[in-house]
Every structure is written in structure tokens, then in C-alpha cells.
Short mmCIF file of C-alpha atoms in Angstrom, two decimals:
data_model
loop_
_atom_site.label_atom_id
_atom_site.label_comp_id
_atom_site.label_asym_id
_atom_site.label_seq_id
_atom_site.Cartn_x
_atom_site.Cartn_y
_atom_site.Cartn_z
CA MET P 1 0.00 0.00 0.00
CA GLY P 2 1.34 3.45 -0.94
CA ALA P 3 1.78 6.48 1.25
CA SER P 4 -1.22 8.61 2.08
CA LYS P 5 -2.01 11.78 0.16
CA ARG P 6 -3.69 15.00 1.29
CA LEU P 7 -6.86 15.17 -0.79
CA PHE P 8 -9.98 17.29 -1.17
CA PHE P 9 -12.92 17.65 -3.51
CA GLY P 10 -13.39 21.09 -5.00
CA LEU P 11 -14.20 23.32 -7.92
CA ASN P 12 -11.47 24.68 -10.12
CA LEU P 13 -11.88 28.15 -11.56
CA PRO P 14 -11.22 28.92 -15.24
CA ASP P 15 -7.76 30.42 -15.81
CA GLU P 16 -9.27 33.62 -17.21
CA VAL P 17 -11.35 34.10 -14.04
CA LYS P 18 -8.30 33.39 -11.86
CA GLN P 19 -6.34 36.14 -13.63
CA GLN P 20 -9.25 38.60 -13.28
CA ILE P 21 -9.52 37.80 -9.56
CA ILE P 22 -5.77 38.26 -9.05
CA GLN P 23 -5.91 41.68 -10.72
CA TRP P 24 -8.98 42.65 -8.65
CA ARG P 25 -7.24 41.46 -5.46
CA ALA P 26 -4.15 43.56 -6.29
CA ASP P 27 -6.36 46.61 -6.89
CA SER P 28 -8.56 46.02 -3.82
CA PHE P 29 -6.19 45.05 -1.01
CA PRO P 30 -2.94 46.67 0.15
CA ALA P 31 0.23 44.58 -0.09
CA GLU P 32 0.48 44.39 3.72
CA ALA P 33 -3.02 42.88 4.06
CA GLY P 34 -1.69 39.31 3.90
CA PHE P 35 0.09 36.75 1.75
CA PRO P 36 -1.58 36.33 -1.65
CA VAL P 37 -2.60 32.86 -2.74
CA ALA P 38 -1.06 31.84 -6.09
CA ALA P 39 -3.30 31.62 -9.15
CA GLU P 40 -2.98 27.84 -9.37
CA SER P 41 -4.27 27.60 -5.80
CA LEU P 42 -7.50 29.55 -6.38
CA TYR P 43 -10.23 26.93 -5.97
CA LEU P 44 -13.35 26.34 -3.93
CA THR P 45 -13.19 23.40 -1.51
CA LEU P 46 -16.30 21.21 -1.37
CA ALA P 47 -15.07 18.53 1.04
CA TYR P 48 -11.68 18.27 2.73
CA LEU P 49 -10.57 14.65 3.09
CA GLY P 50 -7.22 15.02 4.83
CA GLU P 51 -4.49 12.38 4.64
CA VAL P 52 -6.03 9.47 2.71
CA SER P 53 -4.59 6.07 1.77
CA ASP P 54 -4.64 4.98 -1.86
CA GLU P 55 -7.29 2.38 -1.01
CA LYS P 56 -9.60 4.92 0.62
CA ALA P 57 -8.99 7.37 -2.23
CA GLN P 58 -10.14 4.73 -4.73
CA MET P 59 -13.30 4.10 -2.70
CA LEU P 60 -14.05 7.84 -2.47
CA MET P 61 -13.53 8.21 -6.22
CA GLN P 62 -16.01 5.39 -6.87
CA LEU P 63 -18.58 7.08 -4.62
CA ALA P 64 -18.00 10.45 -6.33
CA GLY P 65 -18.55 8.79 -9.70
CA ARG P 66 -22.07 7.82 -8.63
CA ILE P 67 -23.18 11.40 -8.05
CA ARG P 68 -25.84 12.48 -10.53
CA GLN P 69 -26.58 16.16 -10.29
CA PRO P 70 -27.12 18.96 -12.77
CA GLY P 71 -24.58 21.71 -13.22
CA PHE P 72 -25.21 25.17 -11.81
CA THR P 73 -23.98 28.75 -12.04
CA LEU P 74 -21.67 30.00 -9.32
CA THR P 75 -21.51 33.76 -8.75
CA LEU P 76 -18.59 35.07 -6.73
CA ASP P 77 -19.91 38.41 -5.49
CA ASP P 78 -19.05 38.61 -1.79
CA ALA P 79 -15.81 38.99 0.16
CA GLY P 80 -14.96 38.60 3.81
CA HIS P 81 -12.25 38.37 6.41
CA TRP P 82 -11.86 35.72 9.09
CA PRO P 83 -9.28 37.31 11.43
CA ARG P 84 -8.87 34.22 13.62
CA SER P 85 -7.65 32.07 10.72
CA GLY P 86 -6.16 35.07 8.90
CA THR P 87 -8.15 34.38 5.73
CA ILE P 88 -9.52 36.91 3.27
CA TRP P 89 -11.97 35.16 0.95
CA LEU P 90 -14.20 35.56 -2.07
CA GLY P 91 -17.47 33.67 -2.33
CA PRO P 92 -21.14 33.75 -3.31
CA HIS P 93 -23.47 36.12 -1.46
CA ARG P 94 -26.15 33.46 -1.99
CA ALA P 95 -24.82 29.97 -2.60
CA PRO P 96 -26.69 28.13 -5.37
CA ARG P 97 -28.64 25.08 -4.27
CA GLY P 98 -26.61 22.83 -6.59
CA LEU P 99 -23.38 23.89 -4.89
CA LEU P 100 -24.77 23.21 -1.42
CA GLN P 101 -26.17 19.82 -2.48
CA LEU P 102 -22.90 18.75 -4.09
CA ALA P 103 -20.85 19.77 -1.05
CA ASP P 104 -23.29 18.01 1.28
CA LEU P 105 -23.12 14.78 -0.73
CA LEU P 106 -19.33 14.80 -0.85
CA ARG P 107 -18.96 15.71 2.83
CA SER P 108 -21.44 12.98 3.83
CA GLN P 109 -19.63 10.36 1.75
CA ALA P 110 -16.31 11.46 3.24
CA ALA P 111 -17.62 11.29 6.81
CA ARG P 112 -19.11 7.82 6.27
CA SER P 113 -15.73 6.75 4.89
CA GLY P 114 -13.92 7.89 8.02
CA CYS P 115 -12.67 11.30 6.87
CA TYR P 116 -13.18 13.90 9.59
CA GLN P 117 -15.56 16.67 8.56
CA SER P 118 -15.68 19.95 10.45
CA PRO P 119 -18.89 20.54 12.41
CA GLN P 120 -18.83 24.12 11.12
CA PRO P 121 -21.42 24.87 8.45
CA PHE P 122 -20.18 24.77 4.88
CA HIS P 123 -19.20 28.29 3.77
CA PRO P 124 -18.22 28.20 0.10
CA HIS P 125 -15.23 30.44 -0.56
CA VAL P 126 -12.03 30.93 -2.49
CA THR P 127 -9.10 31.92 -0.28
CA LEU P 128 -7.46 35.11 -1.61
CA LEU P 129 -5.01 36.03 1.16
CA ARG P 130 -3.53 34.15 4.12
CA GLN P 131 -2.05 35.42 7.39
CA ALA P 132 -4.33 38.47 7.28
CA THR P 133 -4.59 38.92 11.03
CA GLN P 134 -4.99 42.71 11.11
CA PRO P 135 -8.29 44.48 10.32
CA VAL P 136 -8.80 44.92 6.58
CA LYS P 137 -11.15 47.25 4.73
CA LEU P 138 -13.21 45.10 2.40
CA PRO P 139 -14.01 46.40 -1.08
CA ALA P 140 -17.49 47.65 -1.92
CA ARG P 141 -19.65 44.99 -3.55
CA HIS P 142 -19.12 46.20 -7.10
CA PHE P 143 -17.54 42.95 -8.25
CA SER P 144 -18.96 39.75 -9.60
CA TRP P 145 -17.80 36.70 -11.50
CA SER P 146 -20.43 34.24 -12.73
CA LEU P 147 -19.26 30.92 -14.04
CA PRO P 148 -21.05 27.79 -15.12
CA VAL P 149 -20.04 24.77 -13.06
CA GLY P 150 -20.15 21.55 -15.02
CA ARG P 151 -17.62 19.44 -13.12
CA PHE P 152 -16.01 18.87 -9.76
CA VAL P 153 -12.49 17.68 -9.05
CA LEU P 154 -10.49 15.54 -6.65
CA PHE P 155 -7.35 17.53 -5.84
CA GLN P 156 -4.12 16.55 -4.16
CA SER P 157 -2.35 19.14 -2.02
CA HIS P 158 1.41 18.73 -1.63
CA PHE P 159 3.82 20.99 0.27
CA SER P 160 7.15 21.32 -1.49
CA ARG P 161 9.93 23.93 -1.48
CA GLY P 162 8.02 26.25 0.82
CA ARG P 163 4.86 26.21 -1.31
CA THR P 164 1.67 24.25 -1.38
CA ARG P 165 1.09 22.79 -4.81
CA ILE P 166 -2.31 21.64 -6.03
CA LYS P 167 -2.76 18.88 -8.60
CA GLU P 168 -5.97 17.60 -10.19
CA ILE P 169 -6.27 13.84 -9.69
CA LYS P 170 -9.64 13.16 -11.34
CA ASP P 171 -12.76 15.07 -12.33
CA TRP P 172 -16.43 14.22 -12.79
CA ALA P 173 -19.03 15.90 -14.98
CA LEU P 174 -22.25 17.26 -13.57
CA GLN P 175 -25.26 16.54 -15.77
#
């Protein structure tokens, strides 16, 4: 049996949207607000799985492949700051039902498979800045990115050379 991997289910953002968000972040937040998350690490986590063996990963992939759900539109039109964790985020003001259902399914499957799931309610977001522990003025809500979501992804997170690197392992289409 191979070594465990740090895995999570999530939504990847189109490269064009990532670049627009990075430019907006640079225009909206001062450099001292926190450490910016790299473009390749802009994603929305649906279910964090933690350190998972290859065997458990295969089982979780089989379960994910059974999900039958229509796609939906995700609108990123809200921003916030969680000072305790030092996170500045971007997310939907109103999460679409499809997003909440997909996250609930994946989190339930993960929990039944022995992957710890936080008791905190699911709050869909894309992390923009880390280590933002000081008060930050949030931009006025004159921003919005709407994107069709037609797939979800199993990602692997790997820390190497002082950076966290994200790799897509497998994806599934929404119908």
C-alpha cells in the first residue's frame, strides 16, 4: 500500500477568471493585508478529506462517480475576512442550491468513509489572502464573476519547497 495523500474535492476556476480575480485582489487590497494565494491555488473546496490512503482514495472516487446532479452557475460576489484564521476570501453572497447539495453529498460520503468533517457549516469560498490577522477594509460589492459549473475535481495538495502545490487527480461531470 502506498503512502497517504492529502486530498480534497473542489471546484477549479477557469484560468481567465483566476487572472481577473488576481488583478482585482491587487487593486482592492494593500500589499500588507496578507500573503496572496497563487493563481494555481485559487479553488473552492467542497469537502476536505485530509491524509487518505490509496485504497480509501479509490473508494471515495467510486462514490464520487455515482453522483448524478445537474450543473449550476456560481456567482462570486461577496468577500470577507476571518481574522482568527487570517483568511480573506471571495465567495457567493447566496450559494446556489446545486453547490450546497454537491458539497453536502461529498462531505457525507467522506464522513461515512472515516474522513473527519468539520462541524462548522459549509461556507463556500475561495481563499485570496492568508495570514491576514490585522483588520482589513473590504471592497465595496461592485464585483462579480459568474461561471457555469459543469464538473467537480479531486485535488491533491502537496507541500514542497516552501509552497503548497495543487494537482488535479480526477474530475467528474455534472449533468
